PDB file of C-alpha atoms in Angstrom:
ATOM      1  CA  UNK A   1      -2.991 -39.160   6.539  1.00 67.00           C
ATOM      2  CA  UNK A   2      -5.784 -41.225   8.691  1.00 85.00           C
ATOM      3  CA  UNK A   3      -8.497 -40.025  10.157  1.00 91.00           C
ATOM      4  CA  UNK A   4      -9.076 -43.236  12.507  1.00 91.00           C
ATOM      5  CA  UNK A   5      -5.254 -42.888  13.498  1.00 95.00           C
ATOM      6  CA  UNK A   6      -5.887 -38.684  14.133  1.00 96.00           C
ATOM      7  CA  UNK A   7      -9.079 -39.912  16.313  1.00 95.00           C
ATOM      8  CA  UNK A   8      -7.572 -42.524  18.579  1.00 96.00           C
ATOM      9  CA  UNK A   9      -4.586 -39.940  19.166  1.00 97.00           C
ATOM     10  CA  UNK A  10      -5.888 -36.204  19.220  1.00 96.00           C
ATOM     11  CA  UNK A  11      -2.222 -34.787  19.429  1.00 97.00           C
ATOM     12  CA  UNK A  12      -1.267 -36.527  16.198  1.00 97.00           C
ATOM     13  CA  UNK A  13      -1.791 -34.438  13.763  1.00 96.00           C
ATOM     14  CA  UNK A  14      -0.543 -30.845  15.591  1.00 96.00           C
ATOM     15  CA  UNK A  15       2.735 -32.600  16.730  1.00 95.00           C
ATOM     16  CA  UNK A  16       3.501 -33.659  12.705  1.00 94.00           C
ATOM     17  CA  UNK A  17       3.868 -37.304  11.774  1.00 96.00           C
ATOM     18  CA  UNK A  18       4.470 -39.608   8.819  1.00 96.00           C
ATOM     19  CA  UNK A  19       2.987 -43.289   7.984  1.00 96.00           C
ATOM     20  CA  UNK A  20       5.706 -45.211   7.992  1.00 95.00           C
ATOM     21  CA  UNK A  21       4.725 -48.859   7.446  1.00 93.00           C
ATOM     22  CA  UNK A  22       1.753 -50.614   6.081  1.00 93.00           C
ATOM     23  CA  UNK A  23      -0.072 -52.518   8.684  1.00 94.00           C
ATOM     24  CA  UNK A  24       1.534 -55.824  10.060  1.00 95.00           C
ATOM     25  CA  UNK A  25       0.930 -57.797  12.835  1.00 95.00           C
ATOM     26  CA  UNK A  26       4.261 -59.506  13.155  1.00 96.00           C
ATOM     27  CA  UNK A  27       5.764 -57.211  15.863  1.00 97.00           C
ATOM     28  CA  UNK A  28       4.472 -54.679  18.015  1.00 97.00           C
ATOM     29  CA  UNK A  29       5.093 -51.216  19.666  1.00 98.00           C
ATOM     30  CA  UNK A  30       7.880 -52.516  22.491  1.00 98.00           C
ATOM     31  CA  UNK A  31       9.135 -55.455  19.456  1.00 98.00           C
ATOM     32  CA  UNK A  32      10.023 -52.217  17.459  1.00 97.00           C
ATOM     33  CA  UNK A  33      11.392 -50.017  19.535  1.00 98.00           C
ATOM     34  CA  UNK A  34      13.708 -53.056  21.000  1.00 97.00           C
ATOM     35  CA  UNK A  35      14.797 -53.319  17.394  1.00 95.00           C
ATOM     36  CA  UNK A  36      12.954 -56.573  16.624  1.00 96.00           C
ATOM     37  CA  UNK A  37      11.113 -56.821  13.374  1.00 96.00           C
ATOM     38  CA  UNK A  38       9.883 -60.513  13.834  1.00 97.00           C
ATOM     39  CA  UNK A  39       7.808 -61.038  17.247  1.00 97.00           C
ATOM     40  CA  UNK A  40       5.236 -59.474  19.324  1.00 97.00           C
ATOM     41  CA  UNK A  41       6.715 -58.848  22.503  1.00 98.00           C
ATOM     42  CA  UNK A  42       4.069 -59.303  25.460  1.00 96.00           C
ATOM     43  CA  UNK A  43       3.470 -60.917  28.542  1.00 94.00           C
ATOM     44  CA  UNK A  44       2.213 -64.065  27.773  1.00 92.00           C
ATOM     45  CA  UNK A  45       2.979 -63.970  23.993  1.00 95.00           C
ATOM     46  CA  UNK A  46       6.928 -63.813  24.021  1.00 96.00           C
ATOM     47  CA  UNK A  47       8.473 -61.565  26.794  1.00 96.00           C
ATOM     48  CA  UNK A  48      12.100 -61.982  27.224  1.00 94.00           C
ATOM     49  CA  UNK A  49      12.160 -60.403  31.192  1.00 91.00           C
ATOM     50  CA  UNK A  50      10.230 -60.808  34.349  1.00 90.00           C
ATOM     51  CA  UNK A  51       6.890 -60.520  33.392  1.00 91.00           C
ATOM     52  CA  UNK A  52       4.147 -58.162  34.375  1.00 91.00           C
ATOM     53  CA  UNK A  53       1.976 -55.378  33.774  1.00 92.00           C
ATOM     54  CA  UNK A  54       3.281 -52.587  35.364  1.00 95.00           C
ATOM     55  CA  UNK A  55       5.790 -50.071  33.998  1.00 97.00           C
ATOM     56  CA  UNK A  56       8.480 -51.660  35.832  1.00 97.00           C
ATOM     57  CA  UNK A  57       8.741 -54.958  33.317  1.00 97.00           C
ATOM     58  CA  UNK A  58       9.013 -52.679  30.742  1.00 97.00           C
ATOM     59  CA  UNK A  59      11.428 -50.796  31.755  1.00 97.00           C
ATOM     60  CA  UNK A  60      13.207 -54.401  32.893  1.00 97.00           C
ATOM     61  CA  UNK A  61      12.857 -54.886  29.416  1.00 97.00           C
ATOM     62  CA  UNK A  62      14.786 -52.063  28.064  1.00 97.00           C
ATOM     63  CA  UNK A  63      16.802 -52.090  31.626  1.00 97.00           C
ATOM     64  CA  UNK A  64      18.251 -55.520  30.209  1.00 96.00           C
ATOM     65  CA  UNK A  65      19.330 -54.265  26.741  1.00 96.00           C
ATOM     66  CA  UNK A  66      21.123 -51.747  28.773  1.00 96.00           C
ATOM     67  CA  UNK A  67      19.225 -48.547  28.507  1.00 97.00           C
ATOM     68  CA  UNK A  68      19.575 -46.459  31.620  1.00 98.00           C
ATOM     69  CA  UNK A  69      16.759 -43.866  33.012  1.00 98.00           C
ATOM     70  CA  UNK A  70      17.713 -40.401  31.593  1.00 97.00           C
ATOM     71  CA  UNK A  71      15.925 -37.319  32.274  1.00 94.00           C
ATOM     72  CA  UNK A  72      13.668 -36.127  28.680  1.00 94.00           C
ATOM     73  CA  UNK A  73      13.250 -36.662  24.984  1.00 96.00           C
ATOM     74  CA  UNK A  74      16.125 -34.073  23.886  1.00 95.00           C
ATOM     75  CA  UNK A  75      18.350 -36.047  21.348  1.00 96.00           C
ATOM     76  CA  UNK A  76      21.888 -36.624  22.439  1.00 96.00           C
ATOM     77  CA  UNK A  77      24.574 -37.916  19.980  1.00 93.00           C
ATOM     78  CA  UNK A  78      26.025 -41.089  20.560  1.00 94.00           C
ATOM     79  CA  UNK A  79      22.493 -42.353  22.365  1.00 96.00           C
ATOM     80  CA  UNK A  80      19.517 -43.897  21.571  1.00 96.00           C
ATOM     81  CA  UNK A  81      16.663 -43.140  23.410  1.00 98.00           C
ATOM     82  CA  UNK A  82      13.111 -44.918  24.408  1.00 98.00           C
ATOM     83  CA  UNK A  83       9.882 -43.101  25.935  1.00 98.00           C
ATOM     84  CA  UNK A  84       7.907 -45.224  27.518  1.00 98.00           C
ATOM     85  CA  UNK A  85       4.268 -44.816  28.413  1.00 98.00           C
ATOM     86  CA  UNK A  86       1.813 -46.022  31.107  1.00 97.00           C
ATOM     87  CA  UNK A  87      -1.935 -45.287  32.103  1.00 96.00           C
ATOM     88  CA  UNK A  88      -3.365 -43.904  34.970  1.00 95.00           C
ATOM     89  CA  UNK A  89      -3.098 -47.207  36.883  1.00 94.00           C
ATOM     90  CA  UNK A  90       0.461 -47.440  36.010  1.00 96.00           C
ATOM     91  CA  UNK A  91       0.224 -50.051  33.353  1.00 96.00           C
ATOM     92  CA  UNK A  92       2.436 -50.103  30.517  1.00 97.00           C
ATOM     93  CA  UNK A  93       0.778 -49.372  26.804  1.00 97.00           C
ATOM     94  CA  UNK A  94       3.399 -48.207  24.982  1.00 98.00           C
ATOM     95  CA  UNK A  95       6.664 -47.747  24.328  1.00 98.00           C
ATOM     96  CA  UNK A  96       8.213 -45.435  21.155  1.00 98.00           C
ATOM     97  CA  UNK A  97      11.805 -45.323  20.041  1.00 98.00           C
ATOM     98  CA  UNK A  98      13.795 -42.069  19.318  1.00 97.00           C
ATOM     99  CA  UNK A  99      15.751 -41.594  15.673  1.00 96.00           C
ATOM    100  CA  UNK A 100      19.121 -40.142  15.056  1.00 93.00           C
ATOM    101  CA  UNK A 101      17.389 -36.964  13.464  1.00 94.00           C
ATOM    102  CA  UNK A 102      15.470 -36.372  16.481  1.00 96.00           C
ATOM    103  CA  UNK A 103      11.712 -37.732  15.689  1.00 97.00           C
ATOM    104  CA  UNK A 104      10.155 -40.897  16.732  1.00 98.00           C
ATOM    105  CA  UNK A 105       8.892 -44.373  15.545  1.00 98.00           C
ATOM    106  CA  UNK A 106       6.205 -46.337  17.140  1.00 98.00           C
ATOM    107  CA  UNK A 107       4.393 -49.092  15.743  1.00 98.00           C
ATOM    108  CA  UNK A 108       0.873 -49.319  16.916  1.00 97.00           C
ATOM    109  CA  UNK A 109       0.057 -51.915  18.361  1.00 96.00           C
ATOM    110  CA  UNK A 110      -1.040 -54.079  15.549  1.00 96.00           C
ATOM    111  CA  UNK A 111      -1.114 -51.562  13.039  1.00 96.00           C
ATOM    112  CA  UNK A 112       1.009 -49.393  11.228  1.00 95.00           C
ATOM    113  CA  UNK A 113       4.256 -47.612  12.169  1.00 96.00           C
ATOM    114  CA  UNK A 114       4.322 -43.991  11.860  1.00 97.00           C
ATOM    115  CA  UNK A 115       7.167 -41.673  12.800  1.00 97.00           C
ATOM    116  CA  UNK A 116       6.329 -38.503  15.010  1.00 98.00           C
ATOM    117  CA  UNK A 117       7.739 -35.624  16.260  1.00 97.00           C
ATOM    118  CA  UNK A 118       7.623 -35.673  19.687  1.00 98.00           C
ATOM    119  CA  UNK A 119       6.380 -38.594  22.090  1.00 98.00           C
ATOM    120  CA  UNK A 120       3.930 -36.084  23.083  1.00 98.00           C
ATOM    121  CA  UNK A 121       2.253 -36.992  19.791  1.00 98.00           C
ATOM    122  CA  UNK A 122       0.838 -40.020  21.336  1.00 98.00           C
ATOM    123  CA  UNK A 123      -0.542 -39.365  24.905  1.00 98.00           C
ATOM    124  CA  UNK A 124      -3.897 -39.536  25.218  1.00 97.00           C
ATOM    125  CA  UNK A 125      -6.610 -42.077  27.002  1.00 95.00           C
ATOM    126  CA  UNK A 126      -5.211 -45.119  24.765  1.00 95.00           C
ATOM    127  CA  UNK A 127      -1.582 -44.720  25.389  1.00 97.00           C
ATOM    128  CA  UNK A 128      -1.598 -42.521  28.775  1.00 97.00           C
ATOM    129  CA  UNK A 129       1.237 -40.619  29.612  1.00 98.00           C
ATOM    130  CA  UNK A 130       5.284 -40.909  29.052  1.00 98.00           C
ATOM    131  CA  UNK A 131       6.245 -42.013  32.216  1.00 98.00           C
ATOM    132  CA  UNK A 132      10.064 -43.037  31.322  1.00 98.00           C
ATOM    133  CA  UNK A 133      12.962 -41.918  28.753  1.00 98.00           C
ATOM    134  CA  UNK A 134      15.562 -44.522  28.882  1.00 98.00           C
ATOM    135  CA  UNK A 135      18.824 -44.244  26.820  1.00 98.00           C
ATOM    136  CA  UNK A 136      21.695 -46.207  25.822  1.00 97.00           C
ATOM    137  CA  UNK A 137      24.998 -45.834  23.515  1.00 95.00           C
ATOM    138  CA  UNK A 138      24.161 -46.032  20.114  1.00 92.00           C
ATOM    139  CA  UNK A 139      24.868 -50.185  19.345  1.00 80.00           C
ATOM    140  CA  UNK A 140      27.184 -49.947  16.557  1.00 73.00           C
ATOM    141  CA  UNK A 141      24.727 -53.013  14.859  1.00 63.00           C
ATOM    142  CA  UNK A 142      21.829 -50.462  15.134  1.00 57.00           C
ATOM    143  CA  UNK A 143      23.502 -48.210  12.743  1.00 46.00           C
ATOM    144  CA  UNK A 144      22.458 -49.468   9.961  1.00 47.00           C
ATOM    145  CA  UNK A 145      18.900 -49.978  11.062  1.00 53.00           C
ATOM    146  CA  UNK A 146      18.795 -46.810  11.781  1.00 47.00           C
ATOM    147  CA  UNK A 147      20.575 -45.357   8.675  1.00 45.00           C
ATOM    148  CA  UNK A 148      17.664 -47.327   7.001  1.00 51.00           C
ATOM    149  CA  UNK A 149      14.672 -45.742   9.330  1.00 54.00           C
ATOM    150  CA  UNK A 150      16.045 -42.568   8.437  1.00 46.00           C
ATOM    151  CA  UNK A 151      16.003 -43.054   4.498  1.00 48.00           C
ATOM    152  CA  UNK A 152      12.578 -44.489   4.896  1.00 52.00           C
ATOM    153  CA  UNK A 153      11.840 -41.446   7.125  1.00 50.00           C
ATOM    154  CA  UNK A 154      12.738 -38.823   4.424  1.00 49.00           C
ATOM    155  CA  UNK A 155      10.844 -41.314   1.606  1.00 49.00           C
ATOM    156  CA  UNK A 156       7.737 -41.503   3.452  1.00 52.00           C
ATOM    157  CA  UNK A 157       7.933 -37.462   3.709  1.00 45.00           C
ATOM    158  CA  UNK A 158       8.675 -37.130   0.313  1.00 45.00           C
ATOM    159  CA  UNK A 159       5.807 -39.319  -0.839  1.00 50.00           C
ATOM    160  CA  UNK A 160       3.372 -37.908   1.697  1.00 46.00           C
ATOM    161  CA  UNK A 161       4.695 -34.673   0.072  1.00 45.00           C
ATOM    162  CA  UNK A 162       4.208 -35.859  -3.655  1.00 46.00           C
ATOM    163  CA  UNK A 163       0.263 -37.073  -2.727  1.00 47.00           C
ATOM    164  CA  UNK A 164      -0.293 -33.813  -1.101  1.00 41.00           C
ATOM    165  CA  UNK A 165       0.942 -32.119  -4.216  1.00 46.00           C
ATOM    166  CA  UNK A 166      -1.338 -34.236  -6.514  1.00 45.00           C
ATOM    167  CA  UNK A 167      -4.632 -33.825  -4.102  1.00 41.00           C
ATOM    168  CA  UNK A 168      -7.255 -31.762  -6.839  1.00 38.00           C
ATOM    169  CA  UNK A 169      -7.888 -28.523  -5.209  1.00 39.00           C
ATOM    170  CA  UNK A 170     -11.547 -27.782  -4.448  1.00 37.00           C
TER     171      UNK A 170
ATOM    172  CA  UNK B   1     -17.067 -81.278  20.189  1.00 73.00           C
ATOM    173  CA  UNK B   2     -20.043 -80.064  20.969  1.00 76.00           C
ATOM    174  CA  UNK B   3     -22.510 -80.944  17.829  1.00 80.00           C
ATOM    175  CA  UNK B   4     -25.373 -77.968  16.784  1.00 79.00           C
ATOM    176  CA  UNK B   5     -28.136 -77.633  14.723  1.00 84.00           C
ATOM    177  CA  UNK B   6     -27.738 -75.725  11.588  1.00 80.00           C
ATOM    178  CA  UNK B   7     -30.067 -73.276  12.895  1.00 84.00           C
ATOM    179  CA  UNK B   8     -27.797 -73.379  16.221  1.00 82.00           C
ATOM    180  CA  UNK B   9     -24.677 -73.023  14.016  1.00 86.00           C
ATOM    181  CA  UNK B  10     -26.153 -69.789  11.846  1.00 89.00           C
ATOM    182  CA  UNK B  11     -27.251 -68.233  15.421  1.00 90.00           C
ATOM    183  CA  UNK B  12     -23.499 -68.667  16.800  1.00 92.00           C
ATOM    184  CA  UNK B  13     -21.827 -67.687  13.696  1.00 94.00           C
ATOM    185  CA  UNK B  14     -23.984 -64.303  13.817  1.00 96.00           C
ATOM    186  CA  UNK B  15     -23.112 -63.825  17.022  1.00 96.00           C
ATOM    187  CA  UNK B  16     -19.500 -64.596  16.353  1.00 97.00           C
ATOM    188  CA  UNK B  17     -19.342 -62.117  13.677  1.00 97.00           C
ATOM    189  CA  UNK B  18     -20.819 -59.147  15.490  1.00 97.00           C
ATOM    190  CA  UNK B  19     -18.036 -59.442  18.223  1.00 97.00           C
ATOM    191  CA  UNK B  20     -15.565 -60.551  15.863  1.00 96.00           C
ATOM    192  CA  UNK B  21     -15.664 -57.144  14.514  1.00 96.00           C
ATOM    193  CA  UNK B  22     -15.828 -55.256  18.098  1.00 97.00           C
ATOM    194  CA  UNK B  23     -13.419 -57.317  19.118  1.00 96.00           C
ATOM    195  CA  UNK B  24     -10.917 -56.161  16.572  1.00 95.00           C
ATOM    196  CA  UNK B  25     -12.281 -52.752  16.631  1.00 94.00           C
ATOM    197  CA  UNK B  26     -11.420 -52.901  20.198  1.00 93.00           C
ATOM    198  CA  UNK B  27      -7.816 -54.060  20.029  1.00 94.00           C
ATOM    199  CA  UNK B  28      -6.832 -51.961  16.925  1.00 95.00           C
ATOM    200  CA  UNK B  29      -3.504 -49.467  18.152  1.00 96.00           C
ATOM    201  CA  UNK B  30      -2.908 -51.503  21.146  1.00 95.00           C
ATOM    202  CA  UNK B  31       0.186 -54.100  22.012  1.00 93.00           C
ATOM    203  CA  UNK B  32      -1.174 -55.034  24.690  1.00 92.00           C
ATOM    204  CA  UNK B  33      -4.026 -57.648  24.155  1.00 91.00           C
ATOM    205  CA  UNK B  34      -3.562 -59.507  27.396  1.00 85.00           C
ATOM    206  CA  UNK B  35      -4.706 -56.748  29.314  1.00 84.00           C
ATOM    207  CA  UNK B  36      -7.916 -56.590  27.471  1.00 89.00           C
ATOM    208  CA  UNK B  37      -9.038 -59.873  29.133  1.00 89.00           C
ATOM    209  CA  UNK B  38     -11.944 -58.488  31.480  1.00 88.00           C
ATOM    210  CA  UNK B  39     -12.998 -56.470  28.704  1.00 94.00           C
ATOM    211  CA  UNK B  40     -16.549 -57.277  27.780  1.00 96.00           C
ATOM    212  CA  UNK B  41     -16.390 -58.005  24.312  1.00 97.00           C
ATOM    213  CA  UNK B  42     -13.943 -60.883  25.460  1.00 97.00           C
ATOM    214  CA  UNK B  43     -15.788 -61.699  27.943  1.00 97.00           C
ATOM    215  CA  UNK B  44     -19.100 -62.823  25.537  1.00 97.00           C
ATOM    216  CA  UNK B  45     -16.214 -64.022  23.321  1.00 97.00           C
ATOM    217  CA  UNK B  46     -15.051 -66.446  25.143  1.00 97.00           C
ATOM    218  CA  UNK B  47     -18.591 -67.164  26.940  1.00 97.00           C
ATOM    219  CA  UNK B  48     -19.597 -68.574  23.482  1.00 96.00           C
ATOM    220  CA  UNK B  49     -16.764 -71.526  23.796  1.00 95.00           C
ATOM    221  CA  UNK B  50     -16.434 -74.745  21.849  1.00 95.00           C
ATOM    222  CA  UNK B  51     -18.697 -74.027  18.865  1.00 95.00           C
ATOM    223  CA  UNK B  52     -16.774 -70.401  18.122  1.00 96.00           C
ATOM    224  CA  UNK B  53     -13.279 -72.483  18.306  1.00 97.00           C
ATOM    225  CA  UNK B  54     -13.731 -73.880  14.319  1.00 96.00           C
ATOM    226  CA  UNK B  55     -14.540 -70.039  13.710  1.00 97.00           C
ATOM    227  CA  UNK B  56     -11.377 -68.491  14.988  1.00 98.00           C
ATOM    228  CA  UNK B  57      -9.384 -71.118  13.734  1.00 98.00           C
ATOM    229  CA  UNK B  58     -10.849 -69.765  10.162  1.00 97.00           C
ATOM    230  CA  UNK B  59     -10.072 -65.971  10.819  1.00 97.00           C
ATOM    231  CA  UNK B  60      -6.648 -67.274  11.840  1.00 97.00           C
ATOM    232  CA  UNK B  61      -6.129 -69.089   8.696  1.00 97.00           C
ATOM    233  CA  UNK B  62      -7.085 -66.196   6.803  1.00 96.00           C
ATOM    234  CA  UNK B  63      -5.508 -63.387   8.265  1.00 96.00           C
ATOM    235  CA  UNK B  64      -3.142 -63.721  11.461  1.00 97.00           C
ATOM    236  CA  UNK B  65      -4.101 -61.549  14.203  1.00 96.00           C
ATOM    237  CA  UNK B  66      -2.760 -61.601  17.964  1.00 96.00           C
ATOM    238  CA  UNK B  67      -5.650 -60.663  19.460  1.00 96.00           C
ATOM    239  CA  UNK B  68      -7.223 -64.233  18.754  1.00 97.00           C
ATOM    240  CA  UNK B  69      -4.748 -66.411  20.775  1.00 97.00           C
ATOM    241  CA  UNK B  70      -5.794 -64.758  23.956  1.00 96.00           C
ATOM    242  CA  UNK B  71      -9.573 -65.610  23.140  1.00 97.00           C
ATOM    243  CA  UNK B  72      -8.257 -69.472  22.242  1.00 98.00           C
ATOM    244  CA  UNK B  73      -6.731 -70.203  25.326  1.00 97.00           C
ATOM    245  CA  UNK B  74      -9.488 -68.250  27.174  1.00 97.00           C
ATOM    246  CA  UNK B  75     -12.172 -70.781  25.821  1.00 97.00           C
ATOM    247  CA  UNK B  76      -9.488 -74.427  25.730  1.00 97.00           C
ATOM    248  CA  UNK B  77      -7.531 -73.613  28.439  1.00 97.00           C
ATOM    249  CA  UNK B  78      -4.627 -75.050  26.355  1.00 96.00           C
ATOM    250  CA  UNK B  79      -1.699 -73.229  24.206  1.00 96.00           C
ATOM    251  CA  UNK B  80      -0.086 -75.003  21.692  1.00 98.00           C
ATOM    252  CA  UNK B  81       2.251 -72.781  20.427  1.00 98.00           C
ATOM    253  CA  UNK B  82       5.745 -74.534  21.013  1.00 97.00           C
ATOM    254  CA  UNK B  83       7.746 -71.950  23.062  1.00 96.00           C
ATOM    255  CA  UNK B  84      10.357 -71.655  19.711  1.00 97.00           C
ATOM    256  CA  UNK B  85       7.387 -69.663  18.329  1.00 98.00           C
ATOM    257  CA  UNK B  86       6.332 -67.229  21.085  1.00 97.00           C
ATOM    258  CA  UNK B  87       5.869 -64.183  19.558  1.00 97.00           C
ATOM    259  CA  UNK B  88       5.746 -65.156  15.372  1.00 98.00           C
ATOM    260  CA  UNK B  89       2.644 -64.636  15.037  1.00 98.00           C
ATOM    261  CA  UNK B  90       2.145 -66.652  11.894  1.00 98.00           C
ATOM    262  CA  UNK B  91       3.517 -69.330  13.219  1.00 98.00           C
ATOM    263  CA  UNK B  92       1.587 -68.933  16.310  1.00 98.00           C
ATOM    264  CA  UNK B  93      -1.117 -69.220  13.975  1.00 98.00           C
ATOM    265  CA  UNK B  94      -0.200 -72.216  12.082  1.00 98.00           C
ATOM    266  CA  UNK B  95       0.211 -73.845  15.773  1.00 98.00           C
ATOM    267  CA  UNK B  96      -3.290 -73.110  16.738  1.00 98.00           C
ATOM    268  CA  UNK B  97      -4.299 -74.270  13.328  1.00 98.00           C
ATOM    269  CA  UNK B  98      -2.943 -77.776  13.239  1.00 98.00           C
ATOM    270  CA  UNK B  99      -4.253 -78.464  16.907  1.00 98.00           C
ATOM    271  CA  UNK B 100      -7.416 -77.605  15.599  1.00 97.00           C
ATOM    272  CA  UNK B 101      -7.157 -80.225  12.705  1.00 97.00           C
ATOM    273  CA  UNK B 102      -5.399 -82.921  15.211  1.00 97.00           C
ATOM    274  CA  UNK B 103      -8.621 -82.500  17.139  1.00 95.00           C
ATOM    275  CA  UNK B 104     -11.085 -82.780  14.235  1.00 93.00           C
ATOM    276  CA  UNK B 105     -12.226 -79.061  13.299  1.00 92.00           C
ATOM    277  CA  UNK B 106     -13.043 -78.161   9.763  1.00 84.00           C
ATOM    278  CA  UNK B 107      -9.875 -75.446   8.471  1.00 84.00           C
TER     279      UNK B 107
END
């Protein structure tokens, strides 16, 4: 695990997460959880919706790949969900993407992606609070994606395991 | 271009270094570099202008980052990235690269 990535978010480590990714910086945090793999997604970078800070042009974001505002992070079959987060001003930082097993993946920012339990995992002075859950039918193209996170999910648990297994004991 | 001394080159490169490294320090976990730009490290980023542009172009070159395209345009006042490209970063990168070279800069 990462002791820089446990310092920048403090509830990391009690919530229970997983490195998912090595770092990249070909997409970020909102890229990822829109399902896009290949761009960066911010305001003045590439932002496919009306443009701003605020939380609202995220969730116009989201809004126009027809997620809906729904009421908390409990998983529902047949829907994907999104929590999205905002500081104390109301500015968007973050935004994380719900699996079909119930955890999360974010990618941060331009480093790695790890996949976490809750999206409580993550609040904190960098990210702020969740301010939003949005949630949409599962897209039948999104399956597969998804099939895939959640292999990658149970590999990167079972090599986190195996490294655990092989640490010396003191 | 603006043309230094050696001794004027070393001193900016230094410089360029130090908040180089804050600077990344500084954006590491967040997708959201825009917002960063009244934060002081950019701030004495971009307050070091013309000479620093060869520099960036470099750290681009080697390694991609987003952070540096907001710190370009802060100091040129120009984006070349054609609007095909927003948001690949390496190609972002390989935009801001061959302006550089069209307008003369070492990469």
């Amino acid at each position: 695990m990462s002791a820089e990535l446990e310092g920048a978010f403090p509830n990391v480590a009690a919530d229970g997460y997983t490195v998912a990714s090595p770092k990249t910086q070909a997409y970020n945090c909102v890229a990822w959880a829109a399902g896009d793999a290949s761009r960066w997604w911010e305001p003045g970078i590439y932002w496919p919706g009306p443009t701003g800070d605020d939380l609202a042009a995220l969730t116009g974001i989201f809004a126009a790949l027809g997620y809906v505002p729904c009421a908390g992070d409990e998983l529902e079959a047949g829907h994907e969900k999104v929590a999205l987060y905002a500081d104390d001003q109301g500015n968007w930082t973050h935004a994380a993407r719900q699996l079909s097993d119930g955890w999360w993946t974010s990618k941060l920012g331009p480093d790695e992606d790890i996949l976490h339990r809750t999206p409580q995992a993550l609040v904190g002075e960098l990210y702020g609070q969740v301010q939003e859950f949005m949630k949409r039918t599962t897209q039948p193209s999104s399956e597969q994606s998804v099939g895939d996170e959640i292999i990658g999910h149970g590999l990167a648990v079972i090599e986190a395991e195996r490294q655990r297994d092989h640490v010396a004991p003191e | 271009m603006i043309t230094l001394t050696p001794e004027q080159q070393q001193d900016v490169a230094q410089r360029f270094q130090a908040l180089a490294t804050r600077w990344i320090a500084t954006t590491r976990y967040r997708s959201k570099t825009q917002a960063l730009r009244n934060h002081p490290v950019y701030q004495e980023l971009v307050a070091l202008g013309e000479p620093v542009v060869p520099l960036i172009l470099v750290e681009l070159e080697q390694q991609p980052r987003v952070c540096w395209f907001i710190v370009l345009t802060g100091i040129t006042g120009e984006n070349p990235v054609p609007p095909a490209h927003a948001g690949q970063v390496d190609a972002m990168a390989r935009a801001w690269i061959d302006w550089g070279r069209q307008r003369g800069y070492a990469v």
